Structures are given as structure tokens and as C-alpha cells.
Short mmCIF file of C-alpha atoms and ligand atoms in Angstrom, two decimals:
data_model
loop_
_atom_site.label_atom_id
_atom_site.label_comp_id
_atom_site.label_asym_id
_atom_site.label_seq_id
_atom_site.Cartn_x
_atom_site.Cartn_y
_atom_site.Cartn_z
CA MET A 1 0.06 -0.16 -0.10
CA LYS A 2 1.35 3.33 -0.82
CA ILE A 3 -0.13 6.13 1.11
CA ALA A 4 0.33 9.76 0.40
CA ILE A 5 -0.76 13.16 2.62
CA SER A 6 -1.83 16.24 1.83
CA GLY A 7 -3.70 19.72 3.41
CA LYS A 8 -3.00 22.80 3.90
CA GLY A 9 0.44 23.75 5.58
CA GLY A 10 0.47 23.32 9.32
CA VAL A 11 -2.57 20.98 9.49
CA GLY A 12 -0.55 18.27 11.11
CA LYS A 13 0.75 16.00 7.94
CA THR A 14 4.02 14.89 9.27
CA THR A 15 2.79 14.31 12.76
CA ILE A 16 0.17 12.17 11.32
CA MET A 17 2.51 10.30 8.98
CA ALA A 18 4.76 9.83 12.06
CA LEU A 19 1.80 8.49 14.09
CA LEU A 20 0.71 6.34 11.42
CA ALA A 21 4.35 4.88 10.89
CA ARG A 22 4.34 3.84 14.46
CA GLU A 23 0.70 2.17 14.09
CA PHE A 24 1.71 0.49 10.98
CA LYS A 25 5.09 -0.82 12.55
CA LYS A 26 3.07 -2.06 15.57
CA ASN A 27 0.65 -4.06 13.11
CA GLY A 28 3.90 -5.61 11.93
CA LYS A 29 4.38 -3.87 8.69
CA GLU A 30 7.60 -3.24 7.18
CA VAL A 31 7.09 0.74 6.86
CA LEU A 32 9.08 2.94 4.40
CA VAL A 33 8.40 6.82 4.77
CA ILE A 34 9.40 8.91 2.14
CA ASP A 35 9.91 12.96 2.98
CA ALA A 36 9.18 14.70 -0.14
CA ASP A 37 9.06 17.98 1.42
CA PRO A 38 11.86 20.31 0.70
CA SER A 39 12.66 21.22 4.12
CA PRO A 40 12.49 17.69 5.63
CA HIS A 41 11.77 16.90 9.12
CA MET A 42 10.44 13.37 8.82
CA ALA A 43 13.59 12.13 10.46
CA GLN A 44 12.95 14.11 13.59
CA THR A 45 9.61 12.90 14.50
CA LEU A 46 10.32 9.29 13.75
CA GLY A 47 13.59 9.81 16.16
CA VAL A 48 16.27 9.17 13.43
CA SER A 49 19.37 10.65 15.01
CA GLU A 50 21.71 9.87 12.41
CA LYS A 51 20.10 12.23 9.95
CA GLU A 52 23.54 13.46 8.69
CA ASN A 53 24.07 9.68 6.84
CA ILE A 54 20.44 10.24 4.94
CA THR A 55 21.53 10.71 1.36
CA PRO A 56 18.88 12.76 -0.28
CA ILE A 57 17.85 11.42 -3.62
CA ALA A 58 18.89 14.48 -4.81
CA ASP A 59 22.10 14.59 -3.63
CA MET A 60 22.88 11.33 -5.47
CA LYS A 61 24.02 13.11 -8.92
CA GLU A 62 26.40 10.65 -9.87
CA LEU A 63 24.13 7.77 -9.55
CA LEU A 64 21.18 9.55 -10.98
CA ALA A 65 23.36 10.82 -13.90
CA LYS A 66 24.77 6.82 -14.50
CA ARG A 67 21.20 5.96 -14.47
CA ALA A 68 19.27 8.69 -16.31
CA GLU A 69 19.39 10.01 -19.64
CA LYS A 70 17.74 13.31 -20.36
CA THR A 71 15.48 13.16 -23.57
CA PRO A 72 16.27 15.76 -25.65
CA GLY A 73 13.60 18.60 -25.50
CA SER A 74 12.23 17.24 -22.50
CA PRO A 75 12.71 18.41 -18.66
CA PHE A 76 12.10 14.87 -17.64
CA TYR A 77 14.87 12.03 -16.50
CA GLN A 78 14.24 8.64 -17.81
CA LEU A 79 14.96 6.42 -15.40
CA ASN A 80 14.91 2.84 -15.88
CA PRO A 81 16.71 0.85 -13.77
CA GLN A 82 15.38 -1.49 -11.11
CA VAL A 83 13.65 0.98 -8.73
CA ASN A 84 13.84 -1.25 -5.79
CA ASP A 85 17.64 -1.83 -6.04
CA LEU A 86 18.28 1.76 -6.76
CA LEU A 87 16.52 3.06 -3.84
CA LYS A 88 18.20 0.77 -1.39
CA ASP A 89 21.09 3.32 -1.64
CA PHE A 90 18.96 6.10 -0.38
CA MET A 91 17.43 4.37 2.64
CA ILE A 92 18.41 4.68 5.95
CA GLU A 93 16.88 2.32 8.57
CA HIS A 94 16.22 3.21 12.51
CA ASP A 95 14.31 1.29 14.86
CA ALA A 96 12.58 -0.72 11.99
CA TYR A 97 11.45 2.67 10.14
CA LYS A 98 13.31 3.12 6.69
CA LEU A 99 13.30 6.18 5.81
CA MET A 100 14.20 8.06 2.41
CA VAL A 101 14.74 11.73 1.53
CA LEU A 102 13.84 13.14 -1.82
CA GLY A 103 15.50 16.60 -1.42
CA ALA A 104 15.83 19.12 -4.11
CA ILE A 105 17.46 18.28 -7.66
CA GLN A 106 19.46 21.39 -8.60
CA THR A 107 19.34 21.55 -12.28
CA ALA A 108 21.61 23.43 -14.59
CA GLU A 109 18.75 25.38 -15.67
CA GLY A 110 18.10 25.90 -11.53
CA GLY A 111 15.26 25.80 -9.51
CA CYS A 112 12.98 23.67 -11.76
CA ALA A 113 11.32 21.24 -9.66
CA CYS A 114 10.96 18.55 -12.82
CA PRO A 115 13.31 16.01 -12.21
CA GLU A 116 12.71 15.40 -8.51
CA ASN A 117 8.76 15.21 -9.04
CA HIS A 118 9.70 12.77 -12.09
CA VAL A 119 11.88 10.75 -9.50
CA LEU A 120 8.86 10.95 -6.86
CA ARG A 121 6.55 9.50 -9.43
CA MET A 122 8.69 7.00 -10.77
CA ILE A 123 9.34 5.76 -7.17
CA LEU A 124 5.66 5.76 -6.59
CA LYS A 125 4.37 3.83 -9.83
CA LYS A 126 7.14 1.60 -9.90
CA LEU A 127 8.29 0.51 -6.52
CA LEU A 128 7.07 -3.11 -6.05
CA LEU A 129 5.74 -4.01 -2.82
CA THR A 130 4.94 -7.32 -0.69
CA ALA A 131 1.69 -7.19 1.05
CA ASN A 132 3.61 -6.50 4.30
CA GLN A 133 5.05 -3.42 3.14
CA VAL A 134 3.67 0.12 3.58
CA VAL A 135 4.92 3.46 1.66
CA LEU A 136 4.14 6.65 3.54
CA LEU A 137 4.68 9.70 1.48
CA ASP A 138 5.06 12.80 3.33
CA MET A 139 4.80 16.22 1.27
CA GLU A 140 4.90 19.85 1.51
CA ALA A 141 1.74 21.87 1.67
CA GLY A 142 0.06 22.82 -1.65
CA VAL A 143 -1.37 21.27 -4.49
CA GLU A 144 1.53 21.10 -7.00
CA HIS A 145 2.39 17.40 -6.37
CA LEU A 146 -1.48 16.46 -7.50
CA GLY A 147 -1.34 19.41 -10.58
CA ARG A 148 1.69 17.66 -11.92
CA GLY A 149 0.27 13.96 -11.53
CA THR A 150 3.53 13.36 -9.35
CA ILE A 151 1.55 11.34 -6.79
CA ALA A 152 -0.70 9.31 -9.20
CA GLY A 153 1.00 6.17 -8.32
CA ALA A 154 -0.36 6.46 -4.78
CA ASP A 155 -3.16 4.01 -3.61
CA HIS A 156 -4.43 6.09 -0.95
CA LEU A 157 -4.36 9.86 -0.38
CA LEU A 158 -5.16 11.22 2.89
CA ILE A 159 -6.27 14.89 3.29
CA VAL A 160 -5.72 16.32 6.43
CA VAL A 161 -8.20 18.95 7.77
CA ILE A 162 -8.36 21.10 11.00
CA PRO A 163 -11.91 22.46 12.06
CA SER A 164 -11.50 25.74 10.25
CA LYS A 165 -13.20 27.43 7.00
CA SER A 166 -9.94 27.95 5.10
CA SER A 167 -8.92 24.31 5.67
CA ILE A 168 -12.25 22.88 4.51
CA ARG A 169 -11.69 25.07 1.49
CA THR A 170 -8.06 23.49 0.64
CA ALA A 171 -9.28 20.12 1.51
CA GLN A 172 -11.92 20.09 -1.07
CA LYS A 173 -9.89 21.51 -3.57
CA VAL A 174 -7.32 18.57 -2.94
CA TYR A 175 -9.84 16.26 -3.07
CA LYS A 176 -11.21 17.41 -6.43
CA LEU A 177 -7.74 17.28 -8.06
CA ALA A 178 -7.12 13.84 -6.66
CA LYS A 179 -10.03 12.63 -8.25
CA ASP A 180 -8.90 14.00 -11.33
CA VAL A 181 -5.60 12.58 -11.16
CA GLY A 182 -7.26 9.22 -10.73
CA ILE A 183 -6.15 8.23 -7.00
CA PRO A 184 -8.28 5.28 -6.25
CA LYS A 185 -8.93 6.14 -2.56
CA ILE A 186 -9.39 9.41 -0.95
CA SER A 187 -10.06 10.09 2.69
CA PHE A 188 -10.58 13.17 5.00
CA VAL A 189 -8.75 12.91 8.50
CA GLY A 190 -9.68 15.39 11.02
CA ASN A 191 -6.77 16.79 13.35
CA LEU A 192 -6.55 19.43 16.02
CA ILE A 193 -10.13 18.36 17.55
CA ASP A 194 -11.10 19.83 21.02
CA ASP A 195 -14.78 18.58 20.97
CA GLU A 196 -18.03 17.35 19.33
CA GLU A 197 -18.49 20.71 17.85
CA ASP A 198 -15.43 20.45 16.01
CA LYS A 199 -16.19 17.18 14.59
CA THR A 200 -19.88 17.94 13.40
CA PHE A 201 -18.20 21.33 11.94
CA LEU A 202 -15.85 19.40 10.12
CA SER A 203 -18.23 16.65 8.90
CA GLN A 204 -20.88 19.34 7.69
CA GLY A 205 -18.41 21.68 5.89
CA LEU A 206 -16.74 18.45 3.84
CA GLY A 207 -20.15 16.62 3.43
CA THR A 208 -18.65 13.87 4.95
CA THR A 209 -17.36 12.11 8.19
CA PRO A 210 -13.60 11.96 8.49
CA ILE A 211 -12.24 8.33 8.69
CA ALA A 212 -10.75 10.04 12.05
CA PHE A 213 -10.28 12.49 14.38
CA PHE A 214 -7.05 13.37 15.83
CA PRO A 215 -7.34 15.12 19.11
CA ASN A 216 -5.79 18.45 20.02
CA SER A 217 -3.12 16.95 22.14
CA SER A 218 -0.88 18.35 24.75
CA ALA A 219 1.35 15.40 24.16
CA ILE A 220 2.39 16.45 20.92
CA ARG A 221 3.03 20.01 21.47
CA ARG A 222 5.14 18.96 24.15
CA SER A 223 7.06 16.86 21.81
CA GLU A 224 7.42 19.49 19.26
CA ARG A 225 9.21 21.79 22.02
CA THR A 226 11.34 19.21 23.58
CA GLY A 227 12.44 17.65 20.37
CA GLU A 228 11.21 14.32 21.45
CA PRO A 229 10.19 11.99 18.47
CA ILE A 230 6.26 11.85 17.60
CA VAL A 231 6.74 8.13 17.70
CA ALA A 232 7.64 8.07 21.28
CA ILE A 233 4.65 10.11 22.70
CA SER A 234 2.46 7.52 24.92
CA ASP A 235 -0.72 9.43 24.39
CA GLU A 236 -3.17 7.03 22.71
CA LEU A 237 -4.90 9.79 20.76
CA ASN A 238 -8.61 8.48 21.16
CA ASN A 239 -7.24 5.65 18.86
CA ALA A 240 -6.82 7.90 15.88
CA PRO A 241 -4.09 6.44 14.37
CA SER A 242 -5.59 2.89 14.51
CA GLU A 243 -8.74 4.21 12.99
CA VAL A 244 -7.11 5.26 10.15
CA ILE A 245 -5.50 2.10 9.53
CA LYS A 246 -8.93 -0.09 10.01
CA ALA A 247 -10.13 2.38 7.22
CA LEU A 248 -7.45 2.30 4.91
N1 ADP B 301 -3.18 17.16 17.33
C1 ADP B 301 -2.09 17.66 17.40
N2 ADP B 301 -2.14 18.02 18.59
C2 ADP B 301 -1.17 19.24 18.95
N3 ADP B 301 -0.53 19.67 18.04
C3 ADP B 301 -0.44 19.32 16.71
C4 ADP B 301 -1.25 18.21 16.35
N4 ADP B 301 -0.97 17.77 15.10
C5 ADP B 301 0.15 18.94 14.97
N5 ADP B 301 0.77 19.51 15.59
C6 ADP B 301 1.56 20.61 15.67
O1 ADP B 301 1.04 21.47 14.78
C7 ADP B 301 2.60 21.83 14.21
C8 ADP B 301 2.45 21.47 12.68
O2 ADP B 301 2.30 20.15 12.45
P1 ADP B 301 2.92 19.19 11.09
O3 ADP B 301 2.60 18.00 11.27
O4 ADP B 301 4.31 19.82 11.14
O5 ADP B 301 2.06 20.01 9.98
P2 ADP B 301 2.54 20.01 8.44
O6 ADP B 301 3.44 19.00 8.20
O7 ADP B 301 1.00 19.72 7.87
O8 ADP B 301 2.65 21.22 8.19
C9 ADP B 301 3.64 21.00 15.15
O9 ADP B 301 4.16 21.93 15.66
C10 ADP B 301 2.68 20.00 15.52
O10 ADP B 301 3.74 19.53 16.58
MG1 MG B 302 5.19 18.72 7.16
#
């Protein structure tokens, strides 16, 4: 299963991905987390201390150059190796979590995000998984990945939404784009929920009930302040992580 996450900036995408990584691991799954945010901090939430040992895919210029051929006139890199083999070089394993960081590929033209998006699309489309493996893709905010079809290879998109009008508006925009891209399953996940009123506000605003509601948690806030990994918090969060996994 390949799960991507989207939603407005700061709604809790990275936090929820870390909590899902932990929950999948508890269920005996092999978890690969791909951090595709240009300012990645998934490592921190997973408690990966040897961050400097992670080679972002984007930095493996030599390998990319060897394996990639630029098609004349096209901004895309054609990568045709065995994707699974290629990716081994970019993974680091910590506490049974596998982590990969996409990074930002610098091109001669400068600034073009096309090659890295192409790499991401290729990874999602071609990565072969066994039934016991799960890929969690954390992304930056915004709809660019959907617009470019980068995450078209995901099986499931989670859209994180908090009880605010603007968050609901973004979520609905993301939903529509994801449908257009053809992602098979799309679900809303509520975050920063204080009470029943928040749940009702979200369900009515979205026109459907989210598959899970993550509480506004002092344990999460504390972990952000102390730098403790999210995966180390003891709050059960009203079973929201297991609710998500049940619904997938
Ligand atoms: N359920 C929650 N309860 C309390 N704080 C939260 C919760 N979810 C996220 N946060 C906090 O909100 C901030 C943004 O979360 P983050 O996961 O980085 O968002 P995103 O990845 O969507 O930008 C972080 O400081 C995080 O600790
Ligand atoms: Mg994030």
C-alpha cells in the first residue's frame, strides 16, 4: 500500500504520518517513509538521530547521472533501473523504520522541480511492494504534486483537515484534484479536534465524516517543544491512528 498525505500547511501532515508509521509498525508492517518535503523533518519525528547519514536522492548526482538519461527537449529524466535496487542506496533504517529523503534536485537550468517530481512519480509508480510493506509519503503543503500528477501512483490519499473554514476549502480543492488525477481512494482525516462541535463542523463542512479525528494533544505539542520524536509519545490519541488504518 502506498499512502500519500496532503492538506494545508501546518495542519499536521508530518505528525500524522509519524503516528501512522508507528501504528503500521505495531501491526507488523514494514514501513518505508518517504520525505518529499523540500525542508524535510520527518527524520526528527521518527527519532532518526543519524540524519546526516541520509543521502537525499537529489544529492546522488553521480548515480542519477549514470542511471538517468535526459531526453532531448524534455525536462524529464528517464530512469529505467530496477527501482527497488536503486532505492536501497538512499534508505536509512532506524528502529525498524525505513526512511528516504527526496531533497531538491539542482538542475543546470536552476530551480526546476521537474526532475525531483519525476523521480517521485517513478518511485510511487514502479516501487514493487509485498503485502507486508507500506509506503508513507509525506509532502509539502500545496496542490503542486497533484497538479503535476506526481502522486498519481499512490493507492490512497489522506487529506488532513482541521476545524477551520480555510482548511476545509483547501481540503475540498485537493479532493477534486486527486479525483481528477485518478487516485483510487481518498479520505479525510480530522486533526486538532477539541470537542464534538469540531467534529460536527468538519463533517458538515466536508459533506462527509472524516475516517478519524486526531485530538488536539498536549503530548504532541510537548514533543515538538522538547524535540522528543512523535513516535515516542505515550498518548493514545483516542485511537485515531488505528482508526485510520482500519479504514484504509
Ligand atoms: N493533534 C495535534 N495536537 C497538537 N499539536 C499538533 C497536532 N498535530 C500537529 N500539531 C503541531 O502542529 C504543528 C504543525 O504540524 P506538522 O505535522 O508539522 O504540520 P504539516 O506537516 O502539515 O505542516 C507542529 O508544531 C505539531 O507539533
Ligand atoms: Mg510537514
